[in-house]
Short mmCIF file of C-alpha atoms in Angstrom, two decimals:
data_model
loop_
_atom_site.label_atom_id
_atom_site.label_comp_id
_atom_site.label_asym_id
_atom_site.label_seq_id
_atom_site.Cartn_x
_atom_site.Cartn_y
_atom_site.Cartn_z
CA MET B 1 20.76 -38.78 -8.56
CA ARG B 2 20.61 -39.08 -4.79
CA PRO B 3 23.05 -36.55 -3.00
CA LEU B 4 24.93 -39.30 -1.17
CA ALA B 5 25.54 -40.96 -4.31
CA ALA B 6 26.74 -37.90 -6.17
CA LEU B 7 29.17 -37.30 -3.43
CA ALA B 8 30.67 -40.84 -3.69
CA VAL B 9 31.23 -40.39 -7.43
CA LEU B 10 33.12 -37.09 -6.82
CA VAL B 11 35.40 -38.68 -4.62
CA ILE B 12 36.15 -41.13 -6.80
CA ALA B 13 36.89 -39.02 -9.35
CA LEU B 14 39.23 -36.93 -7.80
CA ALA B 15 40.99 -40.00 -6.62
CA GLY B 16 41.61 -41.11 -9.92
CA CYS B 17 43.07 -37.78 -10.89
CA GLY B 18 45.91 -38.16 -8.53
CA TYR B 19 45.17 -34.94 -6.90
CA VAL B 20 48.01 -34.26 -3.94
CA GLY B 21 47.70 -30.65 -3.19
CA ASP B 22 48.27 -27.02 -4.47
CA PRO B 23 51.42 -26.89 -7.23
CA LYS B 24 54.61 -25.85 -5.90
CA PRO B 25 56.84 -22.55 -7.12
CA PRO B 26 59.45 -23.65 -9.59
CA THR B 27 63.00 -23.82 -7.82
CA LEU B 28 65.57 -21.02 -8.55
CA ASP B 29 68.39 -23.18 -8.20
CA ILE B 30 71.01 -20.57 -7.11
CA PRO B 31 73.94 -21.93 -5.80
CA LEU B 32 74.98 -21.06 -2.00
CA PRO B 33 78.11 -19.16 -2.16
CA ILE B 34 81.72 -20.98 -2.02
CA GLN B 35 83.16 -19.87 1.20
CA ASP B 36 86.78 -22.06 1.20
CA LEU B 37 88.82 -19.81 -1.32
CA ARG B 38 92.46 -19.85 -0.64
CA GLY B 39 95.53 -18.96 -2.50
CA VAL B 40 99.23 -18.66 -2.82
CA GLN B 41 102.04 -17.13 -4.80
CA ARG B 42 104.52 -20.27 -5.92
CA GLY B 43 107.21 -19.06 -8.26
CA SER B 44 105.40 -17.21 -11.34
CA LYS B 45 102.21 -18.60 -10.61
CA ILE B 46 99.04 -17.99 -8.22
CA ILE B 47 97.47 -21.23 -7.16
CA LEU B 48 93.89 -20.93 -6.09
CA ALA B 49 91.67 -23.64 -4.56
CA PHE B 50 88.04 -23.87 -3.52
CA THR B 51 85.29 -26.26 -3.44
CA PRO B 52 82.13 -25.26 -4.93
CA ASN B 53 78.87 -25.39 -2.69
CA PRO B 54 76.81 -28.01 -4.04
CA LYS B 55 73.61 -26.63 -2.14
CA THR B 56 71.17 -24.09 -3.84
CA THR B 57 69.00 -21.29 -1.81
CA ASP B 58 66.19 -24.13 -1.99
CA ASP B 59 68.15 -26.55 0.03
CA LEU B 60 68.62 -28.77 -3.04
CA LEU B 61 71.86 -30.63 -4.46
CA LEU B 62 73.04 -29.60 -7.80
CA LYS B 63 75.46 -32.15 -9.67
CA LYS B 64 77.14 -29.91 -11.52
CA PHE B 65 76.94 -25.82 -12.44
CA GLU B 66 76.44 -23.76 -15.53
CA THR B 67 79.66 -21.94 -15.02
CA ILE B 68 82.14 -21.23 -12.46
CA ASP B 69 83.57 -17.46 -12.83
CA LEU B 70 86.91 -16.60 -11.18
CA ARG B 71 88.17 -13.25 -11.22
CA ALA B 72 91.18 -11.22 -10.05
CA GLY B 73 91.66 -7.43 -10.09
CA GLU B 74 93.65 -5.05 -8.27
CA ASN B 75 92.78 -3.69 -4.68
CA VAL B 76 92.44 0.20 -5.82
CA SER B 77 92.30 3.03 -3.20
CA GLY B 78 88.98 4.61 -2.48
CA GLY B 79 87.34 1.63 -0.64
CA PHE B 80 86.36 -1.56 -1.64
CA ASP B 81 83.10 -2.01 -3.85
CA VAL B 82 82.40 -5.68 -4.99
CA ASN B 83 80.65 -4.51 -8.06
CA ARG B 84 83.06 -2.00 -9.10
CA TRP B 85 85.88 -4.49 -8.48
CA ALA B 86 84.06 -7.44 -10.50
CA ASN B 87 83.56 -4.93 -13.48
CA ALA B 88 87.31 -4.31 -13.63
CA ALA B 89 88.54 -7.57 -12.72
CA ARG B 90 90.24 -10.11 -15.03
CA LYS B 91 88.04 -13.25 -15.60
CA PHE B 92 89.82 -16.66 -16.12
CA PRO B 93 88.18 -19.58 -17.21
CA VAL B 94 87.41 -22.58 -15.11
CA ASP B 95 86.43 -25.41 -17.62
CA ASP B 96 85.76 -27.77 -14.88
CA VAL B 97 82.09 -27.14 -13.45
CA SER B 98 81.84 -30.31 -11.22
CA VAL B 99 80.93 -30.24 -7.61
CA GLY B 100 84.45 -31.57 -6.41
CA PRO B 101 87.43 -29.92 -5.14
CA HIS B 102 88.95 -27.32 -7.85
CA GLU B 103 92.92 -26.20 -8.14
CA ILE B 104 93.11 -23.19 -10.56
CA THR B 105 96.86 -22.00 -11.66
CA ILE B 106 97.02 -18.56 -13.03
CA PRO B 107 100.51 -16.67 -14.15
CA THR B 108 101.54 -13.44 -12.03
CA THR B 109 102.01 -11.75 -15.24
CA GLY B 110 100.26 -8.03 -14.79
CA PHE B 111 100.12 -8.68 -11.26
CA ILE B 112 103.63 -8.32 -9.83
CA GLY B 113 103.96 -5.34 -7.33
CA LYS B 114 99.94 -5.01 -6.87
CA GLU B 115 97.64 -6.12 -4.24
CA VAL B 116 95.21 -8.58 -5.84
CA ILE B 117 91.92 -9.34 -4.92
CA PHE B 118 90.64 -13.07 -5.89
CA ALA B 119 86.76 -14.23 -5.79
CA VAL B 120 84.81 -17.00 -7.31
CA ARG B 121 81.10 -17.49 -8.05
CA SER B 122 79.07 -20.44 -9.43
CA THR B 123 76.07 -20.26 -11.77
CA GLY B 124 73.32 -22.86 -11.57
CA PRO B 125 71.29 -24.42 -14.38
CA LYS B 126 68.85 -22.03 -14.81
CA GLY B 127 71.49 -18.95 -15.39
CA ARG B 128 71.15 -17.54 -11.70
CA SER B 129 74.62 -17.06 -9.81
CA SER B 130 75.71 -17.21 -6.37
CA ASN B 131 76.94 -14.52 -4.40
CA TRP B 132 80.93 -13.89 -4.56
CA SER B 133 83.07 -16.22 -2.14
CA ASN B 134 85.38 -15.10 0.50
CA LEU B 135 88.05 -12.69 -0.72
CA VAL B 136 91.61 -13.49 -0.98
CA THR B 137 93.88 -10.79 -1.17
CA LEU B 138 97.49 -11.30 -2.20
CA ARG B 139 100.18 -8.95 -2.89
CA ILE B 140 102.28 -10.59 -5.80
CA GLU B 141 105.94 -10.36 -5.49
CA PRO B 142 108.94 -10.97 -7.99
CA THR B 143 109.57 -14.47 -8.58
CA LEU B 144 111.55 -15.99 -6.00
CA SER B 145 114.55 -18.10 -7.02
CA ILE B 146 114.46 -21.77 -6.49
CA PRO B 147 117.26 -22.94 -4.09
CA THR B 148 120.23 -24.45 -5.59
CA GLY B 149 123.29 -26.79 -4.14
CA LEU B 150 121.13 -28.65 -1.68
CA ALA B 151 123.69 -31.67 -0.15
CA LEU B 152 122.90 -34.18 2.42
CA THR B 153 125.53 -35.26 4.80
CA PRO B 154 125.21 -38.07 7.37
CA SER B 155 126.48 -37.04 10.88
CA VAL B 156 126.26 -38.74 14.47
CA LYS B 157 123.50 -36.33 15.00
CA GLY B 158 121.61 -36.89 12.34
CA ILE B 159 121.14 -35.67 8.32
CA VAL B 160 122.83 -32.43 7.87
CA LEU B 161 121.09 -30.44 4.83
CA ASN B 162 123.41 -27.49 3.28
CA TRP B 163 122.67 -25.10 0.10
CA LYS B 164 123.68 -22.17 -1.59
CA GLU B 165 122.53 -18.90 -0.08
CA GLU B 166 121.65 -16.49 -2.83
CA HIS B 167 119.41 -14.07 -4.88
CA THR B 168 117.50 -13.63 -1.48
CA LEU B 169 115.28 -11.03 -0.21
CA PRO B 170 114.86 -9.48 3.64
CA ASN B 171 112.58 -11.74 5.47
CA THR B 172 113.61 -15.02 3.48
CA GLN B 173 113.49 -18.22 5.08
CA TRP B 174 113.86 -21.90 3.35
CA ARG B 175 111.34 -24.57 3.80
CA VAL B 176 112.31 -27.95 4.36
CA TRP B 177 110.51 -31.11 3.20
CA ARG B 178 110.78 -34.37 3.88
CA LEU B 179 109.60 -37.56 2.55
CA VAL B 180 110.34 -40.80 4.43
CA GLU B 181 110.72 -44.35 2.64
CA GLY B 182 107.19 -45.95 2.20
CA GLU B 183 105.57 -42.36 3.08
CA LYS B 184 103.52 -41.28 0.09
CA GLU B 185 103.54 -37.73 1.05
CA PRO B 186 106.33 -35.04 2.18
CA THR B 187 106.14 -33.31 5.30
CA VAL B 188 107.48 -30.21 6.10
CA LEU B 189 110.04 -30.19 9.12
CA GLY B 190 109.94 -26.28 9.42
CA ASN B 191 111.89 -22.89 8.19
CA ALA B 192 115.34 -22.24 8.39
CA ALA B 193 116.78 -19.19 8.61
CA GLY B 194 120.22 -19.84 7.09
CA ALA B 195 121.44 -22.11 4.26
CA SER B 196 121.39 -25.44 6.59
CA TRP B 197 119.44 -27.48 8.42
CA LEU B 198 119.98 -30.52 10.92
CA ASP B 199 117.06 -33.60 11.00
CA PRO B 200 117.96 -35.11 14.26
CA ASN B 201 115.05 -37.48 14.07
CA ALA B 202 116.51 -39.33 11.03
CA GLU B 203 116.49 -43.14 11.94
CA TYR B 204 119.30 -45.55 10.86
CA GLY B 205 118.62 -48.06 7.91
CA LYS B 206 115.87 -45.38 6.24
CA THR B 207 115.70 -43.58 3.16
CA TYR B 208 115.01 -40.17 3.06
CA SER B 209 114.39 -37.53 0.25
CA TYR B 210 114.59 -33.70 0.93
CA THR B 211 113.28 -31.06 -0.83
CA LEU B 212 113.46 -27.16 -0.23
CA GLN B 213 111.68 -23.88 -1.34
CA GLN B 214 112.49 -20.39 -0.63
CA VAL B 215 109.72 -18.46 1.49
CA LEU B 216 109.09 -14.69 1.62
CA LYS B 217 107.13 -13.24 4.72
CA ILE B 218 105.08 -10.39 3.46
CA SER B 219 102.73 -10.35 6.23
CA GLU B 220 101.39 -12.16 9.22
CA GLN B 221 98.78 -13.62 6.87
CA GLN B 222 100.66 -14.05 3.51
CA GLU B 223 103.81 -15.58 2.37
CA ALA B 224 105.22 -16.05 -1.29
CA GLU B 225 106.83 -19.08 -2.33
CA SER B 226 109.39 -20.60 -5.05
CA GLU B 227 109.13 -23.35 -6.80
CA ILE B 228 110.01 -26.73 -5.07
CA THR B 229 113.70 -27.80 -5.92
CA PRO B 230 114.17 -31.52 -7.35
CA ALA B 231 114.74 -34.28 -4.28
CA SER B 232 117.89 -35.15 -2.84
CA THR B 233 117.92 -38.67 -1.30
CA LEU B 234 120.06 -40.52 1.26
CA LYS B 235 120.12 -43.70 2.80
CA PHE B 236 120.87 -43.15 6.45
CA GLU B 237 123.34 -45.57 7.80
CA ASP B 238 125.24 -45.99 10.87
CA ARG B 239 128.99 -45.60 10.01
CA PHE B 240 129.69 -43.71 13.06
CA PRO B 241 132.06 -45.19 15.50
CA PRO B 242 131.84 -44.83 19.21
CA ALA B 243 133.49 -41.78 21.02
CA VAL B 244 137.09 -42.67 21.82
CA PRO B 245 137.70 -43.72 25.32
CA SER B 246 138.85 -41.17 27.94
CA GLY B 247 140.09 -41.01 31.26
CA LEU B 248 142.48 -44.31 30.95
CA THR B 249 144.71 -44.94 33.85
CA ALA B 250 147.34 -47.70 34.54
CA ILE B 251 148.04 -48.71 38.21
CA ALA B 252 150.85 -51.43 39.40
CA GLY B 253 148.65 -54.31 41.32
CA ILE B 254 150.23 -57.59 42.52
CA LYS B 255 151.91 -59.23 39.48
CA ALA B 256 149.28 -57.43 37.39
CA VAL B 257 148.76 -54.02 35.46
CA ASP B 258 145.27 -52.60 36.30
CA ILE B 259 143.65 -50.47 33.58
CA ASN B 260 140.44 -48.28 33.73
CA TRP B 261 138.74 -45.62 32.03
CA ASP B 262 135.82 -43.56 31.67
CA ARG B 263 132.15 -45.47 30.72
CA ASN B 264 131.12 -44.51 27.08
CA GLN B 265 127.56 -43.22 26.92
CA GLU B 266 126.53 -44.61 23.45
CA SER B 267 123.43 -46.98 23.53
CA ASP B 268 124.93 -49.21 21.07
CA LEU B 269 128.00 -49.94 22.58
CA LYS B 270 129.21 -53.48 22.19
CA SER B 271 132.83 -53.81 23.53
CA TYR B 272 136.28 -52.30 24.27
CA ILE B 273 139.21 -53.13 22.31
CA LEU B 274 142.51 -53.02 24.91
CA LEU B 275 145.87 -52.52 23.27
CA ARG B 276 149.41 -52.92 24.55
CA ALA B 277 153.12 -52.50 23.41
CA GLU B 278 156.11 -53.28 25.17
CA GLY B 279 158.69 -50.65 25.56
CA SER B 280 158.71 -48.47 22.14
CA GLY B 281 156.89 -51.44 20.14
CA ALA B 282 153.62 -51.00 18.30
CA LEU B 283 150.59 -51.16 20.28
CA SER B 284 148.29 -54.30 19.05
CA PRO B 285 144.99 -55.65 20.71
CA ILE B 286 145.28 -58.22 23.58
CA ALA B 287 141.56 -58.40 24.70
CA ASP B 288 138.03 -58.02 23.21
CA LEU B 289 136.42 -57.12 26.49
CA GLY B 290 132.54 -56.41 27.28
CA VAL B 291 131.32 -52.99 28.30
CA THR B 292 133.04 -52.84 31.76
CA PRO B 293 135.60 -50.11 31.81
CA ASN B 294 138.13 -51.93 33.19
CA TYR B 295 140.96 -54.80 32.99
CA SER B 296 143.61 -56.59 35.03
CA ASP B 297 146.43 -57.49 32.69
CA THR B 298 148.28 -60.43 34.49
CA LYS B 299 150.53 -61.43 31.72
CA VAL B 300 153.12 -58.98 32.39
CA GLU B 301 156.95 -59.26 33.58
CA SER B 302 158.13 -57.26 36.51
CA GLY B 303 160.31 -54.54 35.54
CA LYS B 304 159.28 -54.39 31.97
CA LYS B 305 157.82 -51.01 30.70
CA TYR B 306 154.17 -51.18 28.85
CA ARG B 307 151.97 -48.85 27.07
CA TYR B 308 148.35 -49.31 27.02
CA ALA B 309 145.32 -47.75 25.16
CA VAL B 310 141.73 -48.68 24.72
CA ALA B 311 138.95 -48.31 21.41
CA ALA B 312 135.50 -48.74 21.48
CA ARG B 313 133.21 -50.75 19.11
CA ASP B 314 129.30 -50.52 18.75
CA GLU B 315 126.99 -53.05 17.65
CA LEU B 316 127.58 -52.60 13.86
CA GLY B 317 131.60 -53.11 14.16
CA ASN B 318 132.11 -49.52 14.20
CA THR B 319 135.28 -48.98 15.97
CA SER B 320 136.77 -45.45 17.49
CA ALA B 321 140.11 -44.39 17.38
CA PRO B 322 142.50 -45.90 20.15
CA SER B 323 142.63 -43.52 23.19
CA ALA B 324 145.76 -41.70 24.03
CA PRO B 325 148.04 -44.12 25.18
CA VAL B 326 149.41 -44.37 29.20
CA GLU B 327 152.68 -45.81 30.15
CA ILE B 328 153.83 -48.00 33.30
CA THR B 329 156.61 -50.23 34.52
CA ALA B 330 155.00 -53.60 35.80
CA PRO B 331 155.72 -54.15 39.45
#
């Protein structure tokens, strides 16, 4: 066979074999470390959360892991050594080996009064484990009691919460949660230093649910929590009348008595109600006025003694008590 013909046959043969280059080494499938481990003590439980890293050291993606290894061990003196810690730490099973977010609950049994280090790692399908995650250190405290006696009281300033202050420790506060009608998740309003809280942002016509938990400040980085109370619910309705008008005066005019008073400051003020009595008689309404704080009473008889008082009414019909009366003799 001629040289050129032989070369052509060789090229065709190689193409038919599907040759694409040198073979690649097998992947190790070692997961990258978990980096977002976090934890909190709530009641008699420790709640740990993390999201396994689906990437491998070969920059490939895993759909699941062979195992997830969660451990908790006491922070002993003499300097921290991860291998010494891991050998002595307690293992907690993680049944879910998917790549999604995880939340694991473990009891405080055996850990109370101790400073405990938590870490987690994942193992790939070929049995090779990642490095340990970020470390979480918690000092485990005796179980905090759940607050009791939560009561809701509507007021002109908002909704007032009160509860019993009992079984508390120094540095204890109460975290207040609120769920507004129509919302899916509650929000934290803040931490109360005592056994009461005012929610000044409640709006009339809406229904609110409140819950509490006791919180113990352990350090700048750590708090322990109680379980959360059952919800207490209230529909916040405007049943609050305007303030009683003040500054009422009566002045003799020309064939009339002129009555003046200080203007109310409520934004929903609708009108004033003027009341009058002759001599020692009972006060009764004589005029349902607008929001102008004065009135001229022309239906008086000269020489007769009159007493006047005024009340304020809002848009919903809530009416204040009458003001202190003033007395005058008609000119």
